[in-house]
Short mmCIF file of C-alpha atoms in Angstrom, two decimals:
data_model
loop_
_atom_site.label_atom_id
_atom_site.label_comp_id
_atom_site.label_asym_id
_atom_site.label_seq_id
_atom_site.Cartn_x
_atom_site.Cartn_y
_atom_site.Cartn_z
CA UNK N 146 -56.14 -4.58 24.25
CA UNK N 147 -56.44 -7.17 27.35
CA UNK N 148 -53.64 -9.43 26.29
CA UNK N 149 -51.27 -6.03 25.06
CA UNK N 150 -51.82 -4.64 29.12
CA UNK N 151 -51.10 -8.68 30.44
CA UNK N 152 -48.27 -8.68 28.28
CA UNK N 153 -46.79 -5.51 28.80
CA UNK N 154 -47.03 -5.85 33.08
CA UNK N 155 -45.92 -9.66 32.39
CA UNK N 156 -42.60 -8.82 31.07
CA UNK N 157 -41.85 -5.43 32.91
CA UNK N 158 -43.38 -6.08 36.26
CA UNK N 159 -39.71 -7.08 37.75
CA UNK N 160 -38.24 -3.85 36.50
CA UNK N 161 -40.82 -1.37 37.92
CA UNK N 162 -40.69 -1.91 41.65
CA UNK N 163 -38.95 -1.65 44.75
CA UNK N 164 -38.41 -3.89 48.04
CA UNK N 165 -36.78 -2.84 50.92
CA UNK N 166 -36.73 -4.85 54.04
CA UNK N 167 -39.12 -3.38 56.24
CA UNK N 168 -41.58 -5.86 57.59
CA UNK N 169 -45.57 -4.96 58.24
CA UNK N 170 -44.43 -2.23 55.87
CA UNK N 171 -47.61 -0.45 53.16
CA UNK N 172 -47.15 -2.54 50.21
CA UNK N 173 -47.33 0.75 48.05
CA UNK N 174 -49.28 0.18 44.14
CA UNK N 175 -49.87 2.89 41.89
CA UNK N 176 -52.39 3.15 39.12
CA UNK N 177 -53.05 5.58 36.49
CA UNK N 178 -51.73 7.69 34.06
CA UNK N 179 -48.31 9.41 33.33
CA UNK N 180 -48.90 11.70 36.33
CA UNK N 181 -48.87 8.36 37.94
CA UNK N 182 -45.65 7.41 36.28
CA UNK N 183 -43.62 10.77 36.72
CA UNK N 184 -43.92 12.48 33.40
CA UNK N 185 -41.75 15.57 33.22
CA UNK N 186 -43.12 18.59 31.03
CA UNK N 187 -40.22 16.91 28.59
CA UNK N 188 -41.54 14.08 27.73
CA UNK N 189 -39.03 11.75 29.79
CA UNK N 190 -40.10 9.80 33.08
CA UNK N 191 -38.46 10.63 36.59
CA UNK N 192 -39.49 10.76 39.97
CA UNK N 193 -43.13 11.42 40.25
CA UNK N 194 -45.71 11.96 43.07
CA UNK N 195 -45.98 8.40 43.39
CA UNK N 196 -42.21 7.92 44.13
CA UNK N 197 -42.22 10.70 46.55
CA UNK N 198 -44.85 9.05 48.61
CA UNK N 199 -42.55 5.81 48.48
CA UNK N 200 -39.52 7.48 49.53
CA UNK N 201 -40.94 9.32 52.21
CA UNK N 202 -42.74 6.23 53.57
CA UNK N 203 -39.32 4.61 53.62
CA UNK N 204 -37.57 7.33 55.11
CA UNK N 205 -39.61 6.77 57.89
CA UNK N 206 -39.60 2.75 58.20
CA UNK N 207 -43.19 2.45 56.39
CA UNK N 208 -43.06 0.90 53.42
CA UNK N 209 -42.34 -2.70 52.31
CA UNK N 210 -42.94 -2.70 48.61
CA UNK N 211 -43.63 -0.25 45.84
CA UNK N 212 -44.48 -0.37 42.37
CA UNK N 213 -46.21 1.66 39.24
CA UNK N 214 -45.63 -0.72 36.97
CA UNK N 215 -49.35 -0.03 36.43
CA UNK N 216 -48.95 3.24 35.67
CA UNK N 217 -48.60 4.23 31.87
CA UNK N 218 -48.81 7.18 29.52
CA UNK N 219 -51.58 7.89 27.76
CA UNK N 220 -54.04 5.54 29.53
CA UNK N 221 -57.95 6.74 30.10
CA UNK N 222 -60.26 5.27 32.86
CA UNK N 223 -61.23 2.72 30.31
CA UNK N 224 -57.53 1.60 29.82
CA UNK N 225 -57.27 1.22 33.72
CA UNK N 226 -60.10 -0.73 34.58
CA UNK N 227 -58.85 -2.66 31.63
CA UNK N 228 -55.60 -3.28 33.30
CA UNK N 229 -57.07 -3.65 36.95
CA UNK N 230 -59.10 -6.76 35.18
CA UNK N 231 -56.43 -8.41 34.25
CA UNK N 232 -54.40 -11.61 35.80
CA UNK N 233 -51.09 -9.85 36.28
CA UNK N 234 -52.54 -6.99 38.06
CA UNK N 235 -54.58 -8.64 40.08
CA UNK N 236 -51.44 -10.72 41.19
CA UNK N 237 -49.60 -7.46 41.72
CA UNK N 238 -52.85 -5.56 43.84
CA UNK N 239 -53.53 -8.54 45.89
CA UNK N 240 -50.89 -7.63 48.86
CA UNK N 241 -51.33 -3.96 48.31
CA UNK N 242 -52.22 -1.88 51.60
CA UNK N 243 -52.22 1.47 49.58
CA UNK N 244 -53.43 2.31 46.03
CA UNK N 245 -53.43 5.28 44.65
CA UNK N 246 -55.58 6.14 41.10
CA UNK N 247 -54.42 9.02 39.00
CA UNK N 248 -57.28 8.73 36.57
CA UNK N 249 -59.36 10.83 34.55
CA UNK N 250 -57.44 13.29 32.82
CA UNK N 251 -57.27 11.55 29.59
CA UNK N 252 -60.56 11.23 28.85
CA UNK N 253 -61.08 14.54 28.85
CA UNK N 254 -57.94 16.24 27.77
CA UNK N 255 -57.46 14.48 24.49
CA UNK N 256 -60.51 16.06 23.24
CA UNK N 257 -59.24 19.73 23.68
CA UNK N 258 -57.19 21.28 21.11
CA UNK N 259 -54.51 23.38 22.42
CA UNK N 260 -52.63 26.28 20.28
CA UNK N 261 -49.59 27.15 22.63
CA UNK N 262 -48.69 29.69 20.20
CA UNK N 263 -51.40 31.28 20.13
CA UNK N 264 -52.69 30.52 24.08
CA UNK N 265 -56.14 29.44 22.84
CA UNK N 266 -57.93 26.00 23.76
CA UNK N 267 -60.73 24.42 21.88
CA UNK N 268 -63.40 21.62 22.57
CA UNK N 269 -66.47 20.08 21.96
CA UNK N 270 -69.65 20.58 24.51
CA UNK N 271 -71.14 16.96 23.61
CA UNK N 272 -68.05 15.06 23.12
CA UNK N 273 -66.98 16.05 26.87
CA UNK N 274 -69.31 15.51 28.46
CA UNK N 275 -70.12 12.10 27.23
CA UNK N 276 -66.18 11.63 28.18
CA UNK N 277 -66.59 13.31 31.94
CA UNK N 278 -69.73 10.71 31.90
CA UNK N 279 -67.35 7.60 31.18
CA UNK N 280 -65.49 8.74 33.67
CA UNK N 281 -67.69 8.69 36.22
CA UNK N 282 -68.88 5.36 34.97
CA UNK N 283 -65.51 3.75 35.25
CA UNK N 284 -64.09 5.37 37.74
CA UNK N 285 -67.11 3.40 40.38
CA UNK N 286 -65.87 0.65 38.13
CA UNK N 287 -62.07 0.43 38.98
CA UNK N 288 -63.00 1.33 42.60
CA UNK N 289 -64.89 -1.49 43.03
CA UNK N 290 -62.41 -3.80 41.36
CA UNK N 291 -59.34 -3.05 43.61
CA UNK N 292 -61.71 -2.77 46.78
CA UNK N 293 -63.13 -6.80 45.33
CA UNK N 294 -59.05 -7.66 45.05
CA UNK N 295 -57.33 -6.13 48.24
CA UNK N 296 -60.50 -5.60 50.58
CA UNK N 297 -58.21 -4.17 53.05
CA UNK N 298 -56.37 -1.36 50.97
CA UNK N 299 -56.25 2.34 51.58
CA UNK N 300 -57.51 3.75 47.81
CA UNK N 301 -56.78 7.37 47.18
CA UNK N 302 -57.91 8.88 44.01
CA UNK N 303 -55.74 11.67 43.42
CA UNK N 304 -57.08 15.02 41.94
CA UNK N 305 -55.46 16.85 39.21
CA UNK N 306 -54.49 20.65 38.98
CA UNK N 307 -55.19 23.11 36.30
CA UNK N 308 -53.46 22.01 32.91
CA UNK N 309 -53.80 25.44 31.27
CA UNK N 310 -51.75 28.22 33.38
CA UNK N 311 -50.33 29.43 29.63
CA UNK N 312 -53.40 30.19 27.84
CA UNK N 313 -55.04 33.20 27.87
CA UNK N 314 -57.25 34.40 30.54
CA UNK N 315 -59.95 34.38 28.44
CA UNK N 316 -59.57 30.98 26.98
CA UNK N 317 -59.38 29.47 30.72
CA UNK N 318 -63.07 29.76 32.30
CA UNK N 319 -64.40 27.27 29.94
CA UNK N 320 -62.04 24.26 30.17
CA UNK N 321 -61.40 25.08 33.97
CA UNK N 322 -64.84 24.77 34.63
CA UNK N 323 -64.43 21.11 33.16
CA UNK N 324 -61.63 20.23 34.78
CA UNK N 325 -63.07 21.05 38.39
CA UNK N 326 -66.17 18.71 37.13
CA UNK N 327 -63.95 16.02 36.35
CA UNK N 328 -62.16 16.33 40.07
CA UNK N 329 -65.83 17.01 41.88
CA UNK N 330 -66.71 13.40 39.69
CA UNK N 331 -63.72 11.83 41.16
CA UNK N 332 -64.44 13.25 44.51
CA UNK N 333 -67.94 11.71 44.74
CA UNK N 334 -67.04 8.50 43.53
CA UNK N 335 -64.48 7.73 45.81
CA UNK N 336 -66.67 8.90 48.88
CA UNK N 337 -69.40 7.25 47.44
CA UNK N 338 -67.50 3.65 47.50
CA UNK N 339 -65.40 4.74 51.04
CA UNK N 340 -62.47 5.65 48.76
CA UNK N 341 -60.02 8.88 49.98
CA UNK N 342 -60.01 12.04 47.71
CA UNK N 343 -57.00 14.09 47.61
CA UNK N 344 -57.28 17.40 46.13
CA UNK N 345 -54.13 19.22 44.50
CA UNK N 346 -55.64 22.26 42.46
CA UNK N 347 -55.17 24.07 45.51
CA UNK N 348 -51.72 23.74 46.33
CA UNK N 349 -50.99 24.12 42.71
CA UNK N 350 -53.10 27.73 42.98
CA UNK N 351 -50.96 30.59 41.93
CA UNK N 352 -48.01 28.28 40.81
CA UNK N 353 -49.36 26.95 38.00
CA UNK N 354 -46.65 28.52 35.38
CA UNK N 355 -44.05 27.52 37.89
CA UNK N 356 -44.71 24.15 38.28
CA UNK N 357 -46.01 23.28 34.47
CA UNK N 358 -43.38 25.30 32.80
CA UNK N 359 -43.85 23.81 29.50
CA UNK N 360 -46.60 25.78 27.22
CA UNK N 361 -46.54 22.47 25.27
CA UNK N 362 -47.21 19.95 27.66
CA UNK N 363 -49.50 19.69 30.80
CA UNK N 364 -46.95 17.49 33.16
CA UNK N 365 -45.29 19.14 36.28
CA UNK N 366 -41.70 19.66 37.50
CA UNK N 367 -40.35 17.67 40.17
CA UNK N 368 -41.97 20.41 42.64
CA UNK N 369 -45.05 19.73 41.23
CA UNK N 370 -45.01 16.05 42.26
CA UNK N 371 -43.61 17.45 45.77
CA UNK N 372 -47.35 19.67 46.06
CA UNK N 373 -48.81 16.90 44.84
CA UNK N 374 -47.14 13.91 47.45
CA UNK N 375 -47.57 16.20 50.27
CA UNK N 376 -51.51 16.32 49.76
CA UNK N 377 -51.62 12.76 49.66
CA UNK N 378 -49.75 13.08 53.13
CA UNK N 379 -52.18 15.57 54.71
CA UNK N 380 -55.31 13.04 53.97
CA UNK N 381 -52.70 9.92 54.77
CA UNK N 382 -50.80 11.62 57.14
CA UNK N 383 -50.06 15.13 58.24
CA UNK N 384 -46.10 14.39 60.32
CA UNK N 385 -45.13 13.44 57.07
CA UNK N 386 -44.27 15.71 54.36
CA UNK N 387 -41.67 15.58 51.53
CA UNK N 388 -39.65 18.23 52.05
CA UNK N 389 -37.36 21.06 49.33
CA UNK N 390 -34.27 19.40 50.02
CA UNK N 391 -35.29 15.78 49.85
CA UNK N 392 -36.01 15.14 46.73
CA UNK N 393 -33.63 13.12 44.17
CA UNK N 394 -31.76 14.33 42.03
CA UNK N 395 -33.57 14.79 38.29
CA UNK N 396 -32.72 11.38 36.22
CA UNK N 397 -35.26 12.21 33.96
CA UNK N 398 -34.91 9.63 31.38
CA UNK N 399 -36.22 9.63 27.61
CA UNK N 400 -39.10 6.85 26.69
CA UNK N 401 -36.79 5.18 24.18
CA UNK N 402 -33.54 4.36 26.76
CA UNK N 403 -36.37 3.07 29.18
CA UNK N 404 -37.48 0.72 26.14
CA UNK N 405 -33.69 -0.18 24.85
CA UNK N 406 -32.99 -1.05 28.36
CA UNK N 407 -35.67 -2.88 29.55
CA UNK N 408 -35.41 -4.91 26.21
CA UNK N 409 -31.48 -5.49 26.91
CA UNK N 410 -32.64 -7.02 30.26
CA UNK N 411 -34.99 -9.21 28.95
CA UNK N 412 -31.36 -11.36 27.06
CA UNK N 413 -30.44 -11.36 30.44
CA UNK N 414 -33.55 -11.43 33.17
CA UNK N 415 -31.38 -12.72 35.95
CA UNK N 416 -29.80 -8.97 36.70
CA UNK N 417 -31.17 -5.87 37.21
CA UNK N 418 -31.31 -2.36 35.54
CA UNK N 419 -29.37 0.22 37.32
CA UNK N 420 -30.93 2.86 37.45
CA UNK N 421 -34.11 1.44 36.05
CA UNK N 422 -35.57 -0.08 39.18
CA UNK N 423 -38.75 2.42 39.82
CA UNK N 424 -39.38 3.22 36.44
CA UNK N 425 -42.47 1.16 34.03
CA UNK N 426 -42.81 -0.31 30.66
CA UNK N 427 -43.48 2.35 28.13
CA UNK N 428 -44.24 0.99 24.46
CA UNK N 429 -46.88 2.73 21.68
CA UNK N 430 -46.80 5.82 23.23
CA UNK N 431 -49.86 8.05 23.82
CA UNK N 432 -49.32 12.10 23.43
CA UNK N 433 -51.55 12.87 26.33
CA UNK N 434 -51.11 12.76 30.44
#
């Protein structure tokens, strides 16, 4: 698994970040999961939360680098701090001023059976909470790596909302109740190692079907991301916001151009992708955040 993570940032990290030419600018790095990477609730990648917090920082002169080339689909706390440990990353977190962690979700929503059709949700007591406990376990653990590589960095360990707005009332107690363990775990871990918590279940409160508009999938909209950027903002800070009218245009692209592309660019390394500049390496896909 080590040498498929080195090899996967290895031969995608030029294709997965930005540089502008501000100077004492945040070097920007993002970790994490799809949420990380911009998953729409369509299974393609666009802008995310993390791209919102790089645009607005270079809207307003702050930002000298950004990437999520660490950021990939499918990936548990496990497959982070496996990807934190490794040379590539370590090359790529060294400079960074801010890192933000979307991590967590995984382990826990993988084990919980959705029936969209039928707006029910099923899970096993024992198996999550040996996951939420792994979680707590390895979220201290990737922490504590970045802190050990970029002593200096902001880390924010970003929250996640409720994944369930379709189900039925009934059917959304239980799993909420995990959920909001998994974020209060997240929470006290980063305070406990001087790490920033940002919370976005509340901004997401009573927009839930709005912003996750796909009974099938758990990823936001674009105004999702938006809720979710601006809380970073708030704990980062408060003049800055992402506003309505600011954000990109939708370029949601599928997982397989991404993949033809970045593999056409590879015959000729010396260019670049247009288009394909913010966006990561995507290969065995995983069907989870």
């Amino acid at each position: 698994m080590k040498k498929w993570i080195a090899l996967v940032v290895l031969l995608f990290l030029p294709f997965c970040s930005i540089m502008t030419e501000a100077k004492g600018g945040e070097v920007y790095i993002a970790l994490g999961d799809s949420i990380a990477a911009g998953q729409t609730p369509n299974r393609a990648i666009d802008a995310g939360y993390t791209d919102l917090i790089a645009q607005e920082l270079m809207r307003s002169h702050q930002l000298a680098y950004f990437s999520k080339a660490l950021a990939f689909p499918g990936y548990t706390t496990a497959d982070v701090l496996k990807t934190v440990r490794t040379k590539e990353a370590k090359e790529l977190l060294k400079n960074a001023t801010v890192v933000t962690i979307s991590a967590g979700a995984n382990d826990l929503l993988r084990l919980v059976q959705v029936n969209p059709s039928k707006g029910t949700v099923a899970y096993k007591q024992v198996q999550v909470d040996y996951a939420l406990n792994n979680v707590r376990k390895n979220i201290d653990d990737i922490i504590q790596e970045v802190q050990a590589i970029t002593p200096k960095a902001k880390i924010v360990v970003m929250g996640y909302y409720f994944a369930y707005p379709h189900v039925h009332d009934a059917q959304k107690e239980g799993i909420k109740k995990e959920l909001n363990t998994m974020n209060t775990i997240l929470k006290t871990e980063a305070k406990a190692n001087g790490a920033t918590f940002v919370a976005v279940e509340e901004v997401f409160n009573g927009h839930e079907k709005e912003l996750l508009p796909n009974p099938s999938d758990v990823h936001p909209t674009m105004e999702g991301y938006r809720f979710m950027a601006n809380a970073f903002f708030k704990q980062y800070n408060e003049r800055l916001q992402v506003n309505k009218n600011e954000l990109p245009a939708p370029n949601p692209l599928t997982f397989e151009q991404i993949i033809n592309s970045q593999k056409e660019s590879i015959k000729t390394p010396v260019s670049r992708i247009q288009g394909f500049d913010h966006y990561l390496s995507l290969t065995k896909l995983k069907p989870y955040i």
